[in-house]
Amino acid sequence: MQTKTFGNGGPAVSAIGQGTWYLDRGDRQSAVAALRRGIATGMTHIDTAEMYGDAELVIADAIAGLPRQELFLVSKVLPSNASRRGTITACERSLKRLKTDHLDCYLLHWRGSYPLEETVATFDELVASGKIRSWGVSNFDVDDLDELHAVAGDGKIACNQVLYHLQERAIEHAVIPWCERNGTAVVAYSPFGHDEFPSPRSKGGEVLQSIADAHEASARQVALAFLTRAPSVLAIPKASRAEHAADNAGAGDIKLSAAEIAALDK
Ligand code: NAP
């Protein structure tokens, strides 16, 4: 599994990670098995949020007994909780639910009404107390990132987690370049469009499948390889079936040629 530096001078993290939104909705045993299969195949980067129902509890079951230092756990505070006291309480709640003593990265889920100064100061406090190793944001556009950078200073924003899939590539214009200039990792969420993956009968789907055939890979693996082609971009597909998790992990080793990237781009 390919790894990428997570933020400015941050650790090497699996380029393909595991999302967990709705992972608590189906069969618990198969969700745990999917996460475990993903971890065993190198997807040690796991994304969750206090918003995702019982997903943190499912993760706790999946990681029980595994060496903590080999995992990269990310959770998120809801904007409505992002006051000083609220952020600390939400973080402690997530740690308890995940049955761990620290998060590798803690994100503001999207921008809300609490001043960024307050949330950033609290994130710094959580870093100082060892409860989180780094912090970042989600769903921030360039204006928000500029404002945040003015508050936080250089090299502090570990990541910006944003919507990025084959049919939604808006972040390529300004968000990815901003993050690359500032040493901020870009984490692509809903990399399969949540449930809008191109049909094999569509024009784009045919291109995807022909490239997949050339690599003896799946169309989803090729999509993930395309989305993570820039050095700053990681992706967090969600899979509640072990075979899907194993398939996604296989994307971490696919290297697309310039011609294949151009064909997908088109
Ligand atoms: P997604 O990863 O784009 O797509 C998930 C869907 O793809 C599920 O139906 C899953 O099926 C299917 N799938 C996964 N791997 C597959 C494979 N190899 N072959 C066939 N089907 C496959 O959807 P998402 O959950 O919206 O996004 C991923 C993660 O990003 C979330 O779980 C969450 O952690 C994060 N996220 C963050 C935000 C934010 O605001 N920060 C917003 C949305 C999502 P099965 O479940 O049946 O395996």
XYZ file of C-alpha atoms and ligand atoms in Angstrom:
314
model
C 0.000 0.000 0.000
C 1.329 3.377 -1.018
C 1.646 5.895 1.815
C 1.563 9.686 1.759
C 2.762 12.348 4.136
C -0.226 13.568 6.118
C 0.204 17.310 6.463
C 3.329 19.338 7.021
C 6.010 16.940 8.292
C 3.267 14.552 9.381
C 3.366 10.745 9.423
C 3.161 8.437 6.390
C -0.450 7.337 6.060
C -2.073 4.814 3.701
C -3.138 6.657 0.552
C -6.340 4.625 0.514
C -8.112 4.622 3.851
C -11.515 3.512 5.082
C -14.624 5.636 5.474
C -17.252 4.634 8.028
C -20.370 6.739 7.366
C -23.404 4.372 7.513
C -21.149 1.495 8.545
C -23.316 1.063 11.641
C -26.499 0.595 9.597
C -26.052 -2.956 8.304
C -24.820 -6.176 9.838
C -22.312 -5.352 12.622
C -20.246 -8.537 12.148
C -19.748 -7.939 8.444
C -18.854 -4.270 9.035
C -16.219 -5.305 11.582
C -14.921 -7.981 9.188
C -14.706 -5.408 6.365
C -12.715 -2.977 8.481
C -10.400 -5.754 9.663
C -9.839 -6.983 6.125
C -9.091 -3.407 5.082
C -6.572 -2.969 7.891
C -4.927 -6.307 7.091
C -4.501 -5.230 3.470
C -2.852 -1.946 4.479
C -5.759 0.513 4.799
C -4.763 1.522 8.313
C -6.130 5.063 7.878
C -9.688 5.051 9.274
C -12.064 7.973 9.065
C -15.045 8.526 11.332
C -17.016 11.300 13.027
C -19.166 11.846 16.075
C -21.969 12.381 13.521
C -21.743 8.802 12.172
C -24.061 7.160 14.703
C -22.418 4.069 16.144
C -19.572 3.918 13.608
C -17.004 4.728 16.309
C -18.230 1.698 18.274
C -17.907 -0.538 15.191
C -14.328 0.697 14.744
C -13.568 -0.020 18.398
C -14.630 -3.638 17.849
C -12.579 -3.888 14.655
C -9.345 -2.518 16.136
C -9.543 -4.335 19.482
C -6.211 -6.049 20.114
C -4.404 -4.417 17.173
C -1.236 -2.371 17.774
C -2.495 1.208 18.117
C 0.661 2.727 16.601
C -0.038 0.966 13.299
C -3.396 2.728 12.908
C -4.209 6.284 11.880
C -7.564 7.215 13.408
C -9.413 10.354 12.392
C -12.632 11.674 13.910
C -14.573 14.916 13.613
C -16.323 17.365 15.873
C -19.692 18.724 14.742
C -19.694 22.500 14.173
C -22.471 22.843 16.751
C -20.083 21.386 19.363
C -16.992 23.337 18.268
C -16.838 25.732 21.240
C -13.924 25.359 23.669
C -15.766 23.190 26.195
C -17.832 21.437 23.500
C -14.784 20.416 21.442
C -13.012 18.928 24.455
C -16.116 17.029 25.533
C -16.769 15.763 21.983
C -13.157 14.606 21.630
C -13.241 12.769 24.954
C -16.541 11.140 23.933
C -15.014 9.943 20.643
C -11.933 8.567 22.436
C -14.172 6.646 24.808
C -16.319 5.234 22.010
C -13.260 4.267 19.972
C -11.638 2.776 23.111
C -8.394 4.596 22.432
C -6.324 7.240 24.205
C -5.631 9.523 21.247
C -6.766 10.469 17.763
C -4.170 10.838 15.036
C -6.105 13.708 13.540
C -9.218 15.573 14.694
C -11.295 17.585 12.242
C -13.888 20.328 12.319
C -16.601 18.602 10.217
C -17.642 21.783 8.449
C -17.550 25.447 9.247
C -20.100 26.625 11.786
C -20.797 29.657 13.906
C -18.111 29.325 16.586
C -15.097 31.549 15.803
C -12.228 29.663 14.192
C -9.912 31.181 16.858
C -11.808 29.293 19.573
C -11.796 25.931 17.805
C -8.128 26.234 16.777
C -7.045 27.192 20.319
C -8.928 24.137 21.617
C -7.374 21.844 19.000
C -3.925 23.153 20.073
C -4.841 22.426 23.690
C -5.868 18.875 22.748
C -2.529 18.399 20.950
C -0.664 19.654 24.032
C -2.547 17.222 26.283
C -1.800 14.284 23.943
C -5.458 13.567 23.145
C -4.922 14.342 19.453
C -1.731 14.264 17.386
C -2.826 16.791 14.777
C -5.923 18.603 13.575
C -7.554 19.575 10.320
C -10.819 20.609 8.734
C -13.427 19.328 6.329
C -15.510 21.010 3.634
C -13.393 24.191 3.655
C -13.129 26.189 0.439
C -10.231 28.493 -0.349
C -11.706 31.539 1.425
C -12.242 29.473 4.585
C -8.716 28.048 4.315
C -7.226 31.539 3.975
C -9.098 32.674 7.084
C -8.063 29.577 8.989
C -4.444 29.970 7.940
C -4.456 33.568 9.207
C -5.652 32.262 12.588
C -3.504 29.134 12.856
C -0.258 30.086 11.118
C 1.991 28.047 8.817
C 2.035 24.281 8.736
C -0.726 23.693 11.272
C -3.640 22.470 9.123
C -2.925 18.764 8.666
C -5.720 18.098 6.187
C -8.821 19.322 4.444
C -11.315 16.507 3.845
C -13.447 17.300 0.820
C -15.879 15.815 -1.704
C -13.971 14.392 -4.668
C -15.059 11.755 -7.155
C -15.075 11.241 -10.905
C -18.179 13.355 -11.476
C -17.299 16.060 -8.922
C -13.844 17.495 -9.444
C -14.300 21.125 -8.394
C -11.482 20.942 -5.813
C -8.923 20.502 -8.605
C -9.132 24.213 -9.511
C -8.212 25.935 -6.269
C -8.534 23.736 -3.173
C -5.896 21.149 -4.140
C -3.379 23.843 -5.256
C -3.976 25.757 -1.982
C -3.390 22.594 0.059
C -0.254 21.715 -1.915
C 1.203 25.205 -1.363
C 0.518 24.948 2.359
C 1.512 21.349 3.126
C -2.069 20.321 3.872
C -3.164 16.800 2.906
C -6.324 16.559 0.789
C -8.584 13.683 1.811
C -11.141 12.751 -0.855
C -14.462 11.725 0.648
C -17.256 9.879 -1.176
C -14.676 8.810 -3.804
C -17.338 6.615 -5.433
C -19.884 9.421 -5.362
C -21.549 7.754 -2.346
C -23.795 5.688 -4.621
C -23.246 7.279 -7.992
C -20.404 5.235 -9.410
C -20.397 5.437 -13.230
C -22.316 2.632 -14.888
C -20.125 0.407 -17.101
C -22.492 1.319 -19.958
C -21.812 5.060 -19.709
C -19.075 6.661 -21.821
C -16.920 7.320 -18.746
C -17.654 3.848 -17.398
C -16.374 2.273 -20.617
C -13.100 4.217 -20.421
C -12.735 3.211 -16.785
C -13.354 -0.455 -17.581
C -10.901 -0.556 -20.485
C -8.144 0.882 -18.273
C -9.121 -1.508 -15.496
C -8.860 -4.457 -17.927
C -5.362 -3.360 -18.961
C -4.287 -3.424 -15.301
C -6.265 -6.575 -14.450
C -7.931 -4.359 -11.893
C -11.479 -3.277 -11.069
C -13.056 -0.037 -12.286
C -13.227 1.184 -8.676
C -9.529 0.557 -8.174
C -8.782 2.636 -11.269
C -11.063 5.419 -10.013
C -9.218 5.502 -6.679
C -5.825 5.479 -8.412
C -6.959 8.415 -10.558
C -8.293 10.416 -7.604
C -5.079 9.907 -5.628
C -2.740 10.642 -8.556
C -1.557 13.931 -6.998
C 0.991 13.521 -4.186
C -1.196 15.463 -1.746
C -4.422 13.479 -2.219
C -5.614 10.467 -0.197
C -9.043 8.797 -0.448
C -11.356 7.133 2.087
C -13.841 4.802 0.354
C -16.374 3.159 2.633
C -16.967 -0.578 2.323
C -19.229 -2.639 4.513
C -18.274 -5.877 2.769
C -14.858 -7.470 3.228
C -14.494 -8.206 -0.500
C -15.094 -4.527 -1.273
C -12.477 -3.490 1.278
C -9.925 -5.876 -0.238
C -10.736 -4.557 -3.710
C -10.243 -0.944 -2.606
C -6.915 -1.723 -0.947
C -5.653 -3.045 -4.294
C -5.893 0.494 -5.697
C -2.985 1.551 -3.531
C -0.505 -0.160 -5.841
C -1.875 0.833 -9.267
C 0.239 3.291 -11.229
C -1.648 4.906 -14.111
C 0.229 6.120 -17.174
C 0.013 9.728 -18.353
C -2.145 8.560 -21.287
C -4.549 6.735 -18.971
C -4.817 9.775 -16.719
C -5.522 11.942 -19.768
C -8.236 9.530 -20.967
C -9.932 9.545 -17.553
C -9.550 13.303 -17.293
C -11.391 13.718 -20.596
P -18.247 6.103 -1.074
O -17.034 5.605 -0.399
O -18.116 7.049 -2.203
O -19.128 4.869 -1.585
C -19.566 3.869 -0.725
C -20.377 2.870 -1.542
O -19.504 2.180 -2.450
C -21.021 1.790 -0.675
O -22.288 1.512 -1.242
C -20.096 0.593 -0.823
O -20.763 -0.639 -0.725
C -19.633 0.776 -2.251
N -18.312 0.160 -2.461
C -17.184 0.418 -1.764
N -16.154 -0.289 -2.270
C -16.656 -1.016 -3.313
C -16.081 -1.933 -4.225
N -14.784 -2.218 -4.202
N -16.894 -2.504 -5.162
C -18.229 -2.202 -5.226
N -18.824 -1.315 -4.370
C -18.046 -0.729 -3.422
O -19.272 6.757 -0.024
P -19.225 7.607 1.309
O -19.460 6.690 2.442
O -20.146 8.745 1.088
O -17.769 8.251 1.415
C -16.671 7.587 2.016
C -16.347 8.165 3.385
O -16.020 9.555 3.328
C -17.511 8.132 4.387
O -17.801 6.825 4.825
C -17.004 9.064 5.435
O -16.034 8.453 6.259
C -16.372 10.167 4.551
N -17.306 11.300 4.291
C -17.006 12.507 4.831
C -17.850 13.585 4.625
C -17.517 14.916 5.228
O -18.365 15.826 5.210
N -16.322 15.082 5.753
C -19.015 13.451 3.841
C -19.276 12.205 3.266
C -18.412 11.146 3.489
P -20.727 -1.582 0.585
O -20.912 -0.666 1.769
O -21.829 -2.536 0.342
O -19.391 -2.274 0.660
